[in-house]
């Protein structure tokens, strides 16, 4: 929680941040609707800084780290060699939707020390040639209609559905852990 005694515009510092609640007298700027993983950051982690691994468009460089209101994309420009990976290290990693369509070189999404959940506020689309090594928990928190396309990958995570969203599963959703439906969410198998 952040509280200031007078209203301040921190857009130069926050640059596309999202108010996740309990903050007073802070002006948050409008978020950028998408980030593309371009690699080349200070490490292979989601939150690498100076430079980051994210760009506002495919093939570009250095944009802010995604928030819960940011769609993230992994595409043909995201990985330059076989078996490169993205490592989640924050206690909670956020994004709106996550889309791996068109990736090359068989990348992987991995669990890093300190990571406890991946919170997705929209859709999830995996790729048949990727590896999903994130093995803690995935929280789907959509408020509208979204889709999950796992490309028949087995996801080694606990999967929780929260919020009033309607989740359409486009293929077989497999996990080696638990699936839990909470808070009135609807799951439709297409």
mmCIF file of C-alpha atoms in Angstrom:
data_model
loop_
_atom_site.group_PDB
_atom_site.id
_atom_site.type_symbol
_atom_site.label_atom_id
_atom_site.label_comp_id
_atom_site.label_asym_id
_atom_site.label_seq_id
_atom_site.Cartn_x
_atom_site.Cartn_y
_atom_site.Cartn_z
ATOM 1 C CA UNK A 1 0.000 0.000 0.000
ATOM 2 C CA UNK A 2 1.196 3.480 -0.851
ATOM 3 C CA UNK A 3 -0.302 6.622 0.598
ATOM 4 C CA UNK A 4 0.625 10.238 -0.003
ATOM 5 C CA UNK A 5 -0.795 13.270 1.771
ATOM 6 C CA UNK A 6 -1.271 15.209 -1.491
ATOM 7 C CA UNK A 7 -2.046 14.052 -5.013
ATOM 8 C CA UNK A 8 1.076 13.374 -7.083
ATOM 9 C CA UNK A 9 1.592 12.453 -10.708
ATOM 10 C CA UNK A 10 4.301 9.796 -10.590
ATOM 11 C CA UNK A 11 3.953 8.818 -14.245
ATOM 12 C CA UNK A 12 7.629 9.468 -14.939
ATOM 13 C CA UNK A 13 8.504 6.889 -12.276
ATOM 14 C CA UNK A 14 5.568 4.494 -12.574
ATOM 15 C CA UNK A 15 5.285 4.597 -16.391
ATOM 16 C CA UNK A 16 2.363 2.336 -17.164
ATOM 17 C CA UNK A 17 1.843 0.935 -13.678
ATOM 18 C CA UNK A 18 -1.554 -0.238 -12.519
ATOM 19 C CA UNK A 19 -3.285 0.597 -9.271
ATOM 20 C CA UNK A 20 -3.964 -2.794 -7.699
ATOM 21 C CA UNK A 21 -5.738 -1.113 -4.794
ATOM 22 C CA UNK A 22 -5.176 0.553 -1.409
ATOM 23 C CA UNK A 23 -3.124 3.453 -2.829
ATOM 24 C CA UNK A 24 -4.112 7.049 -2.124
ATOM 25 C CA UNK A 25 -3.427 10.306 -3.979
ATOM 26 C CA UNK A 26 -1.352 8.733 -6.750
ATOM 27 C CA UNK A 27 -2.120 9.251 -10.449
ATOM 28 C CA UNK A 28 -1.462 6.065 -12.426
ATOM 29 C CA UNK A 29 -0.873 6.428 -16.155
ATOM 30 C CA UNK A 30 -2.725 4.447 -18.801
ATOM 31 C CA UNK A 31 -1.147 1.048 -19.299
ATOM 32 C CA UNK A 32 0.354 -0.199 -22.535
ATOM 33 C CA UNK A 33 -1.907 -3.043 -23.746
ATOM 34 C CA UNK A 34 0.845 -5.432 -24.804
ATOM 35 C CA UNK A 35 4.429 -6.476 -24.162
ATOM 36 C CA UNK A 36 6.555 -8.761 -26.330
ATOM 37 C CA UNK A 37 9.330 -10.908 -24.852
ATOM 38 C CA UNK A 38 12.461 -9.986 -26.807
ATOM 39 C CA UNK A 39 15.153 -11.341 -24.502
ATOM 40 C CA UNK A 40 18.488 -9.605 -24.162
ATOM 41 C CA UNK A 41 17.713 -8.286 -20.679
ATOM 42 C CA UNK A 42 20.027 -8.215 -17.700
ATOM 43 C CA UNK A 43 18.926 -11.830 -16.987
ATOM 44 C CA UNK A 44 16.354 -14.314 -18.317
ATOM 45 C CA UNK A 45 13.844 -13.455 -15.570
ATOM 46 C CA UNK A 46 10.401 -11.918 -16.126
ATOM 47 C CA UNK A 47 11.425 -8.895 -14.024
ATOM 48 C CA UNK A 48 14.930 -8.247 -15.404
ATOM 49 C CA UNK A 49 15.717 -4.539 -15.521
ATOM 50 C CA UNK A 50 18.204 -2.258 -17.254
ATOM 51 C CA UNK A 51 17.550 -3.481 -19.869
ATOM 52 C CA UNK A 52 14.322 -5.456 -19.579
ATOM 53 C CA UNK A 53 13.345 -8.450 -21.726
ATOM 54 C CA UNK A 54 10.135 -6.710 -22.861
ATOM 55 C CA UNK A 55 9.224 -4.420 -25.770
ATOM 56 C CA UNK A 56 6.088 -2.572 -26.881
ATOM 57 C CA UNK A 57 6.237 -4.374 -30.239
ATOM 58 C CA UNK A 58 7.845 -7.517 -31.570
ATOM 59 C CA UNK A 59 11.558 -7.155 -32.268
ATOM 60 C CA UNK A 60 11.863 -3.778 -30.492
ATOM 61 C CA UNK A 61 13.726 -3.172 -27.225
ATOM 62 C CA UNK A 62 13.341 -2.160 -23.593
ATOM 63 C CA UNK A 63 9.809 -1.528 -22.319
ATOM 64 C CA UNK A 64 8.392 -1.813 -18.824
ATOM 65 C CA UNK A 65 7.666 -5.060 -17.012
ATOM 66 C CA UNK A 66 4.097 -6.379 -17.524
ATOM 67 C CA UNK A 67 1.320 -5.716 -15.002
ATOM 68 C CA UNK A 68 -2.017 -7.436 -14.381
ATOM 69 C CA UNK A 69 -3.475 -5.270 -17.178
ATOM 70 C CA UNK A 70 -0.813 -6.153 -19.785
ATOM 71 C CA UNK A 71 -1.164 -8.807 -22.471
ATOM 72 C CA UNK A 72 2.155 -10.633 -22.962
ATOM 73 C CA UNK A 73 3.299 -12.236 -26.205
ATOM 74 C CA UNK A 74 6.049 -14.703 -27.013
ATOM 75 C CA UNK A 75 6.534 -14.986 -30.790
ATOM 76 C CA UNK A 76 9.042 -15.814 -33.533
ATOM 77 C CA UNK A 77 11.304 -12.941 -32.420
ATOM 78 C CA UNK A 78 11.322 -13.900 -28.737
ATOM 79 C CA UNK A 79 13.978 -16.643 -28.730
ATOM 80 C CA UNK A 80 17.094 -16.849 -30.887
ATOM 81 C CA UNK A 81 18.427 -20.318 -30.010
ATOM 82 C CA UNK A 82 17.086 -23.693 -28.875
ATOM 83 C CA UNK A 83 15.995 -24.243 -25.282
ATOM 84 C CA UNK A 84 16.049 -20.633 -24.067
ATOM 85 C CA UNK A 85 13.782 -19.931 -21.132
ATOM 86 C CA UNK A 86 11.795 -17.391 -19.170
ATOM 87 C CA UNK A 87 12.138 -17.653 -15.398
ATOM 88 C CA UNK A 88 9.488 -16.370 -12.973
ATOM 89 C CA UNK A 89 11.096 -15.245 -9.702
ATOM 90 C CA UNK A 90 8.620 -12.834 -8.088
ATOM 91 C CA UNK A 91 6.313 -14.129 -5.345
ATOM 92 C CA UNK A 92 3.428 -13.254 -7.718
ATOM 93 C CA UNK A 93 3.873 -12.716 -11.457
ATOM 94 C CA UNK A 94 1.015 -10.920 -13.219
ATOM 95 C CA UNK A 95 -0.289 -10.556 -16.751
ATOM 96 C CA UNK A 96 -3.592 -10.028 -18.498
ATOM 97 C CA UNK A 97 -3.339 -12.695 -21.224
ATOM 98 C CA UNK A 98 -0.303 -14.842 -22.091
ATOM 99 C CA UNK A 99 0.184 -15.973 -25.694
ATOM 100 C CA UNK A 100 3.014 -18.227 -26.943
ATOM 101 C CA UNK A 101 1.696 -18.499 -30.533
ATOM 102 C CA UNK A 102 4.459 -18.644 -33.143
ATOM 103 C CA UNK A 103 7.459 -19.162 -30.849
ATOM 104 C CA UNK A 104 10.524 -20.840 -32.331
ATOM 105 C CA UNK A 105 13.371 -22.876 -30.835
ATOM 106 C CA UNK A 106 11.349 -24.825 -28.203
ATOM 107 C CA UNK A 107 11.496 -22.322 -25.288
ATOM 108 C CA UNK A 108 10.369 -23.004 -21.729
ATOM 109 C CA UNK A 109 8.584 -21.182 -18.932
ATOM 110 C CA UNK A 110 10.295 -22.054 -15.641
ATOM 111 C CA UNK A 111 9.813 -21.695 -11.912
ATOM 112 C CA UNK A 112 12.498 -19.691 -10.144
ATOM 113 C CA UNK A 113 13.400 -19.438 -6.478
ATOM 114 C CA UNK A 114 10.874 -17.241 -4.678
ATOM 115 C CA UNK A 115 8.047 -17.644 -7.186
ATOM 116 C CA UNK A 116 4.744 -18.758 -5.712
ATOM 117 C CA UNK A 117 2.050 -17.940 -8.297
ATOM 118 C CA UNK A 118 1.356 -16.855 -11.846
ATOM 119 C CA UNK A 119 -1.824 -14.749 -11.896
ATOM 120 C CA UNK A 120 -3.481 -14.532 -15.327
ATOM 121 C CA UNK A 121 -6.377 -12.074 -15.710
ATOM 122 C CA UNK A 122 -7.272 -13.138 -19.255
ATOM 123 C CA UNK A 123 -6.560 -15.957 -21.704
ATOM 124 C CA UNK A 124 -3.681 -18.433 -21.890
ATOM 125 C CA UNK A 125 -2.368 -19.854 -25.181
ATOM 126 C CA UNK A 126 0.607 -22.213 -25.085
ATOM 127 C CA UNK A 127 2.605 -23.643 -28.016
ATOM 128 C CA UNK A 128 2.999 -27.329 -28.820
ATOM 129 C CA UNK A 129 6.821 -27.049 -28.996
ATOM 130 C CA UNK A 130 7.352 -25.253 -25.692
ATOM 131 C CA UNK A 131 8.033 -26.705 -22.254
ATOM 132 C CA UNK A 132 5.965 -25.594 -19.289
ATOM 133 C CA UNK A 133 8.105 -26.102 -16.158
ATOM 134 C CA UNK A 134 6.220 -23.754 -13.872
ATOM 135 C CA UNK A 135 5.228 -25.999 -10.980
ATOM 136 C CA UNK A 136 3.720 -23.897 -8.206
ATOM 137 C CA UNK A 137 0.249 -22.459 -8.892
ATOM 138 C CA UNK A 138 -1.610 -20.669 -11.659
ATOM 139 C CA UNK A 139 -4.483 -18.398 -10.647
ATOM 140 C CA UNK A 140 -6.926 -17.538 -13.418
ATOM 141 C CA UNK A 141 -8.667 -14.307 -12.335
ATOM 142 C CA UNK A 142 -10.699 -13.222 -15.377
ATOM 143 C CA UNK A 143 -13.865 -11.171 -15.090
ATOM 144 C CA UNK A 144 -15.058 -11.788 -18.665
ATOM 145 C CA UNK A 145 -15.006 -14.528 -21.273
ATOM 146 C CA UNK A 146 -11.523 -15.948 -21.930
ATOM 147 C CA UNK A 147 -9.962 -19.047 -23.485
ATOM 148 C CA UNK A 148 -7.343 -21.541 -22.401
ATOM 149 C CA UNK A 149 -5.442 -23.374 -25.131
ATOM 150 C CA UNK A 150 -2.839 -25.616 -23.502
ATOM 151 C CA UNK A 151 -1.993 -27.447 -26.756
ATOM 152 C CA UNK A 152 -2.436 -30.651 -24.712
ATOM 153 C CA UNK A 153 0.598 -29.835 -22.567
ATOM 154 C CA UNK A 154 0.644 -31.302 -19.089
ATOM 155 C CA UNK A 155 0.941 -28.373 -16.703
ATOM 156 C CA UNK A 156 2.760 -29.346 -13.476
ATOM 157 C CA UNK A 157 0.979 -26.645 -11.420
ATOM 158 C CA UNK A 158 -2.024 -26.337 -9.172
ATOM 159 C CA UNK A 159 -4.651 -24.514 -11.262
ATOM 160 C CA UNK A 160 -7.221 -22.258 -9.597
ATOM 161 C CA UNK A 161 -10.128 -20.454 -11.266
ATOM 162 C CA UNK A 162 -11.191 -17.288 -9.390
ATOM 163 C CA UNK A 163 -13.525 -14.428 -10.200
ATOM 164 C CA UNK A 164 -16.696 -14.314 -12.257
ATOM 165 C CA UNK A 165 -14.963 -15.160 -15.553
ATOM 166 C CA UNK A 166 -16.177 -17.683 -18.088
ATOM 167 C CA UNK A 167 -13.263 -19.895 -19.125
ATOM 168 C CA UNK A 168 -13.476 -21.855 -22.386
ATOM 169 C CA UNK A 169 -10.951 -24.681 -22.571
ATOM 170 C CA UNK A 170 -10.124 -25.304 -26.243
ATOM 171 C CA UNK A 171 -8.340 -28.639 -25.773
ATOM 172 C CA UNK A 172 -7.425 -31.066 -23.015
ATOM 173 C CA UNK A 173 -6.319 -29.264 -19.851
ATOM 174 C CA UNK A 174 -3.947 -31.638 -18.044
ATOM 175 C CA UNK A 175 -2.171 -31.160 -14.756
ATOM 176 C CA UNK A 176 -0.166 -33.400 -12.451
ATOM 177 C CA UNK A 177 -1.541 -31.409 -9.509
ATOM 178 C CA UNK A 178 -4.973 -30.020 -8.521
ATOM 179 C CA UNK A 179 -7.658 -28.004 -10.339
ATOM 180 C CA UNK A 180 -10.019 -25.911 -8.207
ATOM 181 C CA UNK A 181 -13.049 -23.834 -9.232
ATOM 182 C CA UNK A 182 -13.802 -20.878 -6.921
ATOM 183 C CA UNK A 183 -16.038 -17.807 -6.649
ATOM 184 C CA UNK A 184 -18.694 -18.722 -9.199
ATOM 185 C CA UNK A 185 -16.373 -19.094 -12.189
ATOM 186 C CA UNK A 186 -17.669 -21.112 -15.137
ATOM 187 C CA UNK A 187 -15.511 -23.535 -17.085
ATOM 188 C CA UNK A 188 -16.647 -24.670 -20.542
ATOM 189 C CA UNK A 189 -14.884 -27.447 -22.392
ATOM 190 C CA UNK A 190 -15.125 -26.708 -26.119
#
